[in-house]
Amino acid sequence: MHVYGMEAGTYCIAGRLRMLARLITGRYNEAFAAEGVTFAQAGLLMRIFAQPGIRQNVLARQLQIEKSAMSRDVQLLQKNGWLTDNRRKGLFLTEAGTILAKRCHKRWKVLNAQVHDELGAEVVDGLTLLSEKMIPIP
Amino acid sequence: MHVYGMEAGTYCIAGRLRMLARLITGRYNEAFAAEGVTFAQAGLLMRIFAQPGIRQNVLARQLQIEKSAMSRDVQLLQKNGWLTDNRRKGLFLTEAGTILAKRCHKRWKVLNAQVHDELGAEVVDGLTLLSEKMIPIP
DNA sequence: TACCAAAAGTTGTATATGCAACTTTATAGA
DNA sequence: TCTATAAAGTTGCATATACAACTTTTGGTA
């Protein structure tokens, strides 16, 4: 077997996904940094805005993240005064949280369009379909 | 504005990518666990097999991970006796490392085909093209 | 109401990763 | 050869995440 026999085959799709995820996450984080939040925080704020009263476990399922990670993220939002203090009855934004969610949404729209262009509609649509297929209850 | 006005728009492509990356990474890790290595370690072993003498910084660029993360991953491989001890002259596999790389490659082939089927050729090809476009020097 | 089991949420621990500062190695030019 | 600079590699630190154990809440039933 010659030296390069394995080369063409050694990529892992997982690696590709992770690499792209890192790059794109960086872009989102840069954009949301202007609002003083991370990509993850902005995403949560926007989702809670859209689905007030949503439970952590539902969000965790939608976003496919650990409930423990969700718990900590939510605690952070509350510490910043963006959530009401009745967390365990469902998640609701405060005034400040609502304002911030709207500001994030504006930035999101611009950036998402950019990224959509860069990645190409096929890939994005493919990813979207996959996500929907893989999430039990969106 | 009604409550669900923002809902359709709150997903972030970054989130989709990260979610899928988590899911798929889990699959690879499960498969490689039978060889006692993680997905990341297996990937490195296979790449060093294919490109003996490669430098850490080149690998880091190819995989788009931090050079610091690469340094630590490489140290781990060496601690396990899979790399020769001339790390700074380029990376070379030991006998044990070579054997393991080949075993990993067998598993990789099976799993990659499975994942390829599940995700669909369009998405995988799309991701592959993107990766190649985004990596400065493959 | 009282109790039990399941679901939801929290916390501890280990590991992974990004960023920045630092050290070591390589390279070009006097 | 010697030196200055850049490149490569390492380490420290902060944060993110997975997994597991634990606590709290919920919902059904006697």
Tab-separated table of C-alpha atoms (C1' of nucleotides) in Angstrom:
chain	number	residue	atom	x	y	z
A	1	MET	CA	0.000	0.000	0.000
A	2	HIS	CA	1.451	3.341	-0.903
A	3	VAL	CA	1.641	6.191	1.510
A	4	TYR	CA	-1.303	8.144	0.255
A	5	GLY	CA	-3.589	5.151	0.041
A	6	MET	CA	-5.629	6.277	2.986
A	7	GLU	CA	-5.519	9.975	2.455
A	8	ALA	CA	-8.598	10.560	0.394
A	9	GLY	CA	-10.602	8.530	2.845
A	10	THR	CA	-9.574	9.904	6.166
A	11	TYR	CA	-11.952	12.771	6.518
A	12	CYS	CA	-14.873	12.243	8.828
A	13	ILE	CA	-18.164	13.901	8.196
A	14	ALA	CA	-18.239	14.665	11.882
A	15	GLY	CA	-15.042	16.627	11.444
A	16	ARG	CA	-16.455	18.599	8.551
A	17	LEU	CA	-19.535	19.453	10.550
A	18	ARG	CA	-17.562	20.469	13.602
A	19	MET	CA	-15.201	22.583	11.579
A	20	LEU	CA	-18.001	24.421	9.854
A	21	ALA	CA	-19.891	24.765	13.106
A	22	ARG	CA	-16.869	26.402	14.720
A	23	LEU	CA	-16.393	28.823	11.851
A	24	ILE	CA	-20.034	29.799	11.599
A	25	THR	CA	-20.493	30.026	15.352
A	26	GLY	CA	-17.624	32.471	15.406
A	27	ARG	CA	-19.432	34.639	12.892
A	28	TYR	CA	-22.611	34.687	14.944
A	29	ASN	CA	-20.750	35.402	18.139
A	30	GLU	CA	-19.000	38.355	16.529
A	31	ALA	CA	-22.305	39.755	15.368
A	32	PHE	CA	-24.074	39.357	18.705
A	33	ALA	CA	-21.103	40.655	20.671
A	34	ALA	CA	-22.338	44.129	19.756
A	35	GLU	CA	-25.374	43.383	21.940
A	36	GLY	CA	-23.231	41.964	24.701
A	37	VAL	CA	-24.501	38.414	24.303
A	38	THR	CA	-23.183	35.199	22.913
A	39	PHE	CA	-24.709	33.302	20.060
A	40	ALA	CA	-26.240	30.812	22.477
A	41	GLN	CA	-27.784	33.504	24.662
A	42	ALA	CA	-29.207	35.345	21.684
A	43	GLY	CA	-30.700	32.149	20.352
A	44	LEU	CA	-32.405	31.434	23.645
A	45	LEU	CA	-33.736	34.962	23.973
A	46	MET	CA	-35.252	34.821	20.503
A	47	ARG	CA	-36.819	31.446	21.108
A	48	ILE	CA	-38.321	32.480	24.417
A	49	PHE	CA	-39.640	35.611	22.748
A	50	ALA	CA	-41.333	33.481	20.122
A	51	GLN	CA	-42.594	30.875	22.575
A	52	PRO	CA	-43.221	32.557	25.927
A	53	GLY	CA	-43.739	30.160	28.781
A	54	ILE	CA	-41.728	27.445	27.086
A	55	ARG	CA	-40.076	24.879	29.335
A	56	GLN	CA	-36.370	24.208	29.515
A	57	ASN	CA	-36.732	20.605	28.509
A	58	VAL	CA	-38.626	21.543	25.359
A	59	LEU	CA	-35.981	24.070	24.425
A	60	ALA	CA	-33.289	21.544	25.151
A	61	ARG	CA	-34.965	19.081	22.834
A	62	GLN	CA	-35.424	21.672	20.108
A	63	LEU	CA	-31.811	22.726	20.292
A	64	GLN	CA	-30.508	19.242	21.022
A	65	ILE	CA	-28.418	20.366	23.942
A	66	GLU	CA	-28.071	18.770	27.354
A	67	LYS	CA	-30.667	19.799	29.884
A	68	SER	CA	-27.787	20.617	32.210
A	69	ALA	CA	-26.291	23.009	29.695
A	70	MET	CA	-29.717	24.532	29.198
A	71	SER	CA	-30.149	24.966	32.925
A	72	ARG	CA	-26.907	26.882	33.176
A	73	ASP	CA	-27.642	29.037	30.134
A	74	VAL	CA	-31.033	29.913	31.535
A	75	GLN	CA	-29.531	30.796	34.900
A	76	LEU	CA	-27.202	33.166	33.106
A	77	LEU	CA	-30.079	34.883	31.311
A	78	GLN	CA	-31.893	35.308	34.579
A	79	LYS	CA	-28.825	36.671	36.343
A	80	ASN	CA	-28.675	39.328	33.648
A	81	GLY	CA	-32.261	40.312	34.329
A	82	TRP	CA	-33.681	39.094	31.044
A	83	LEU	CA	-35.997	36.462	32.507
A	84	THR	CA	-38.754	36.714	35.077
A	85	ASP	CA	-38.127	34.862	38.294
A	86	ASN	CA	-40.726	32.152	37.798
A	87	ARG	CA	-38.368	29.989	35.802
A	88	ARG	CA	-39.836	26.695	36.858
A	89	LYS	CA	-43.297	27.685	35.682
A	90	GLY	CA	-42.009	28.309	32.182
A	91	LEU	CA	-39.688	30.897	30.710
A	92	PHE	CA	-40.786	34.499	30.196
A	93	LEU	CA	-38.797	37.542	29.165
A	94	THR	CA	-38.630	40.726	31.200
A	95	GLU	CA	-38.939	44.108	29.524
A	96	ALA	CA	-35.191	44.275	29.133
A	97	GLY	CA	-35.117	40.754	27.777
A	98	THR	CA	-37.797	41.537	25.238
A	99	ILE	CA	-35.989	44.614	24.009
A	100	LEU	CA	-32.764	42.680	23.713
A	101	ALA	CA	-34.446	39.795	21.918
A	102	LYS	CA	-35.764	42.205	19.317
A	103	ARG	CA	-32.377	43.806	18.840
A	104	CYS	CA	-30.814	40.380	18.443
A	105	HIS	CA	-33.429	39.403	15.945
A	106	LYS	CA	-32.520	42.370	13.745
A	107	ARG	CA	-28.894	41.338	13.708
A	108	TRP	CA	-29.850	37.736	13.234
A	109	LYS	CA	-31.783	38.523	10.081
A	110	VAL	CA	-28.851	40.258	8.439
A	111	LEU	CA	-26.289	37.664	9.416
A	112	ASN	CA	-28.430	34.669	8.619
A	113	ALA	CA	-28.968	35.995	5.120
A	114	GLN	CA	-25.235	36.479	4.680
A	115	VAL	CA	-24.405	33.021	5.904
A	116	HIS	CA	-27.186	31.578	3.813
A	117	ASP	CA	-25.575	33.139	0.751
A	118	GLU	CA	-22.091	31.989	1.658
A	119	LEU	CA	-22.994	28.417	2.399
A	120	GLY	CA	-25.405	28.145	-0.466
A	121	ALA	CA	-29.091	27.465	-0.377
A	122	GLU	CA	-28.658	23.760	-1.011
A	123	VAL	CA	-26.542	23.113	2.025
A	124	VAL	CA	-28.670	25.265	4.297
A	125	ASP	CA	-31.885	23.704	3.091
A	126	GLY	CA	-30.319	20.279	3.451
A	127	LEU	CA	-29.309	21.048	7.003
A	128	THR	CA	-32.741	22.393	7.791
A	129	LEU	CA	-34.448	19.273	6.497
A	130	LEU	CA	-32.054	17.095	8.431
A	131	SER	CA	-32.636	19.014	11.631
A	132	GLU	CA	-36.358	18.646	11.293
A	133	LYS	CA	-35.999	14.974	10.589
A	134	MET	CA	-33.772	14.379	13.586
A	135	ILE	CA	-35.623	16.403	16.174
A	136	PRO	CA	-38.371	14.286	17.778
A	137	ILE	CA	-40.815	17.083	18.578
A	138	PRO	CA	-39.994	20.497	17.154
B	1	MET	CA	-46.956	41.642	16.573
B	2	HIS	CA	-48.338	38.275	17.449
B	3	VAL	CA	-46.498	35.847	19.634
B	4	TYR	CA	-45.217	33.594	16.934
B	5	GLY	CA	-44.010	36.416	14.737
B	6	MET	CA	-40.399	35.631	15.415
B	7	GLU	CA	-40.604	31.886	15.675
B	8	ALA	CA	-39.948	30.831	12.126
B	9	GLY	CA	-36.902	33.046	12.044
B	10	THR	CA	-35.157	32.229	15.270
B	11	TYR	CA	-33.100	29.290	14.195
B	12	CYS	CA	-29.457	29.978	13.565
B	13	ILE	CA	-27.528	28.070	10.983
B	14	ALA	CA	-24.768	27.855	13.551
B	15	GLY	CA	-27.161	26.066	15.857
B	16	ARG	CA	-28.166	23.580	13.178
B	17	LEU	CA	-24.551	22.854	12.425
B	18	ARG	CA	-23.630	22.425	16.062
B	19	MET	CA	-26.598	20.197	16.717
B	20	LEU	CA	-25.805	17.935	13.810
B	21	ALA	CA	-22.130	17.957	14.690
B	22	ARG	CA	-22.958	16.770	18.194
B	23	LEU	CA	-25.187	14.003	16.936
B	24	ILE	CA	-22.787	12.772	14.288
B	25	THR	CA	-19.760	13.067	16.529
B	26	GLY	CA	-21.523	10.837	18.991
B	27	ARG	CA	-21.968	8.221	16.306
B	28	TYR	CA	-18.288	8.263	15.408
B	29	ASN	CA	-17.209	8.165	19.015
B	30	GLU	CA	-19.379	5.115	19.621
B	31	ALA	CA	-17.838	3.344	16.667
B	32	PHE	CA	-14.247	4.124	17.578
B	33	ALA	CA	-14.768	3.343	21.243
B	34	ALA	CA	-14.337	-0.308	20.242
B	35	GLU	CA	-10.725	0.585	19.416
B	36	GLY	CA	-10.306	2.542	22.618
B	37	VAL	CA	-9.960	5.881	20.901
B	38	THR	CA	-12.094	8.934	20.420
B	39	PHE	CA	-13.225	10.255	17.112
B	40	ALA	CA	-10.602	12.985	17.269
B	41	GLN	CA	-7.771	10.573	18.017
B	42	ALA	CA	-8.820	8.214	15.251
B	43	GLY	CA	-8.972	11.085	12.804
B	44	LEU	CA	-5.479	12.195	13.682
B	45	LEU	CA	-4.079	8.678	13.473
B	46	MET	CA	-5.548	8.196	10.014
B	47	ARG	CA	-4.273	11.521	8.784
B	48	ILE	CA	-0.777	10.927	10.091
B	49	PHE	CA	-0.843	7.509	8.475
B	50	ALA	CA	-1.742	9.097	5.167
B	51	GLN	CA	0.712	11.952	5.519
B	52	PRO	CA	3.694	10.761	7.576
B	53	GLY	CA	5.951	13.538	8.760
B	54	ILE	CA	3.144	16.078	8.668
B	55	ARG	CA	3.455	19.062	10.985
B	56	GLN	CA	0.992	19.972	13.693
B	57	ASN	CA	0.266	23.368	12.218
B	58	VAL	CA	-0.632	21.849	8.849
B	59	LEU	CA	-2.955	19.375	10.511
B	60	ALA	CA	-4.450	22.150	12.562
B	61	ARG	CA	-5.141	24.117	9.411
B	62	GLN	CA	-6.611	21.115	7.641
B	63	LEU	CA	-8.914	20.339	10.540
B	64	GLN	CA	-9.497	23.965	11.458
B	65	ILE	CA	-8.786	23.435	15.106
B	66	GLU	CA	-6.659	25.529	17.425
B	67	LYS	CA	-2.979	24.739	17.410
B	68	SER	CA	-3.244	24.469	21.170
B	69	ALA	CA	-5.916	21.809	20.888
B	70	MET	CA	-3.809	20.023	18.313
B	71	SER	CA	-0.793	20.137	20.593
B	72	ARG	CA	-2.722	18.501	23.372
B	73	ASP	CA	-4.275	15.870	21.122
B	74	VAL	CA	-0.853	15.002	19.754
B	75	GLN	CA	0.591	14.740	23.250
B	76	LEU	CA	-2.148	12.297	24.059
B	77	LEU	CA	-1.349	10.145	21.039
B	78	GLN	CA	2.298	10.100	22.014
B	79	LYS	CA	1.538	9.230	25.619
B	80	ASN	CA	-0.317	6.199	24.301
B	81	GLY	CA	2.713	5.103	22.335
B	82	TRP	CA	1.246	5.716	18.907
B	83	LEU	CA	3.706	8.390	17.823
B	84	THR	CA	7.484	8.348	17.615
B	85	ASP	CA	9.235	10.722	19.983
B	86	ASN	CA	10.487	13.148	17.341
B	87	ARG	CA	7.278	15.095	17.367
B	88	ARG	CA	8.854	18.422	16.524
B	89	LYS	CA	10.459	17.034	13.369
B	90	GLY	CA	7.081	15.992	12.040
B	91	LEU	CA	4.580	13.357	13.117
B	92	PHE	CA	5.226	9.665	12.519
B	93	LEU	CA	3.319	6.627	13.716
B	94	THR	CA	4.890	3.813	15.684
B	95	GLU	CA	4.145	0.191	14.842
B	96	ALA	CA	1.288	0.204	17.319
B	97	GLY	CA	0.029	3.462	15.926
B	98	THR	CA	0.086	2.136	12.383
B	99	ILE	CA	-1.838	-0.976	13.314
B	100	LEU	CA	-4.404	1.090	15.153
B	101	ALA	CA	-4.735	3.559	12.298
B	102	LYS	CA	-5.541	0.697	9.941
B	103	ARG	CA	-8.099	-0.755	12.315
B	104	CYS	CA	-9.708	2.661	12.673
B	105	HIS	CA	-9.783	3.066	8.945
B	106	LYS	CA	-11.772	-0.131	8.559
B	107	ARG	CA	-14.363	1.108	11.001
B	108	TRP	CA	-14.319	4.509	9.454
B	109	LYS	CA	-15.209	3.136	6.050
B	110	VAL	CA	-18.292	1.369	7.338
B	111	LEU	CA	-19.525	4.226	9.446
B	112	ASN	CA	-18.830	6.923	6.918
B	113	ALA	CA	-20.892	5.061	4.379
B	114	GLN	CA	-23.745	4.742	6.855
B	115	VAL	CA	-23.670	8.405	7.752
B	116	HIS	CA	-23.374	9.324	4.120
B	117	ASP	CA	-26.576	7.449	3.463
B	118	GLU	CA	-28.389	8.940	6.406
B	119	LEU	CA	-27.460	12.526	5.737
B	120	GLY	CA	-27.887	12.205	2.033
B	121	ALA	CA	-25.328	12.638	-0.696
B	122	GLU	CA	-26.319	16.231	-1.383
B	123	VAL	CA	-25.626	17.461	2.110
B	124	VAL	CA	-22.386	15.543	2.417
B	125	ASP	CA	-21.146	16.711	-0.944
B	126	GLY	CA	-22.196	20.224	-0.085
B	127	LEU	CA	-20.274	20.086	3.158
B	128	THR	CA	-17.253	18.642	1.414
B	129	LEU	CA	-17.206	21.403	-1.152
B	130	LEU	CA	-17.604	24.006	1.549
B	131	SER	CA	-14.776	22.554	3.586
B	132	GLU	CA	-12.473	22.621	0.617
B	133	LYS	CA	-13.459	26.165	-0.161
B	134	MET	CA	-12.850	27.335	3.388
B	135	ILE	CA	-9.558	25.608	4.073
B	136	PRO	CA	-6.654	27.743	2.850
B	137	ILE	CA	-4.237	24.920	2.046
B	138	PRO	CA	-5.629	21.397	2.155
C	1	DT	C1'	-55.021	14.429	51.496
C	2	DA	C1'	-51.088	11.190	51.167
C	3	DC	C1'	-48.146	8.546	48.489
C	4	DC	C1'	-45.492	6.947	44.654
C	5	DA	C1'	-43.356	7.172	40.215
C	6	DA	C1'	-41.958	9.851	36.413
C	7	DA	C1'	-40.542	14.142	34.557
C	8	DA	C1'	-38.036	18.389	35.115
C	9	DG	C1'	-34.382	20.806	36.821
C	10	DT	C1'	-29.835	21.314	39.331
C	11	DT	C1'	-25.162	20.391	40.539
C	12	DG	C1'	-20.521	17.918	40.433
C	13	DT	C1'	-16.921	16.173	37.671
C	14	DA	C1'	-14.237	15.351	33.641
C	15	DT	C1'	-13.039	16.719	29.249
C	16	DA	C1'	-12.872	19.811	25.112
C	17	DT	C1'	-12.088	24.135	23.138
C	18	DG	C1'	-10.830	29.190	22.266
C	19	DC	C1'	-7.849	32.804	23.333
C	20	DA	C1'	-3.733	34.870	24.966
C	21	DA	C1'	0.869	34.717	26.727
C	22	DC	C1'	4.900	32.398	26.609
C	23	DT	C1'	8.899	29.313	24.981
C	24	DT	C1'	11.262	26.935	21.454
C	25	DT	C1'	12.693	26.263	16.747
C	26	DA	C1'	13.543	27.709	12.084
C	27	DT	C1'	14.990	31.163	8.631
C	28	DA	C1'	16.909	35.174	6.422
C	29	DG	C1'	20.469	38.629	6.198
C	30	DA	C1'	24.627	41.007	7.898
D	1	DT	C1'	28.600	32.471	12.360
D	2	DC	C1'	25.608	35.590	14.786
D	3	DT	C1'	21.442	37.922	15.326
D	4	DA	C1'	16.776	39.377	14.642
D	5	DT	C1'	12.338	38.024	13.294
D	6	DA	C1'	8.793	34.965	12.277
D	7	DA	C1'	6.808	30.500	12.652
D	8	DA	C1'	5.772	26.517	15.435
D	9	DG	C1'	4.641	24.586	19.546
D	10	DT	C1'	3.347	24.760	24.621
D	11	DT	C1'	0.961	26.196	28.687
D	12	DG	C1'	-2.449	28.832	31.624
D	13	DC	C1'	-6.920	30.284	32.074
D	14	DA	C1'	-11.818	30.811	31.212
D	15	DT	C1'	-15.733	28.853	29.266
D	16	DA	C1'	-18.653	25.189	27.151
D	17	DT	C1'	-20.371	20.737	27.073
D	18	DA	C1'	-21.307	15.618	28.135
D	19	DC	C1'	-22.472	12.455	31.504
D	20	DA	C1'	-24.012	10.992	35.916
D	21	DA	C1'	-25.927	11.620	40.400
D	22	DC	C1'	-28.935	14.108	42.905
D	23	DT	C1'	-33.069	17.166	44.186
D	24	DT	C1'	-37.393	19.224	43.168
D	25	DT	C1'	-41.732	19.312	40.975
D	26	DT	C1'	-45.610	17.229	38.701
D	27	DG	C1'	-49.336	14.057	37.980
D	28	DG	C1'	-51.972	10.084	38.901
D	29	DT	C1'	-54.252	7.045	42.320
D	30	DA	C1'	-55.860	5.277	46.527
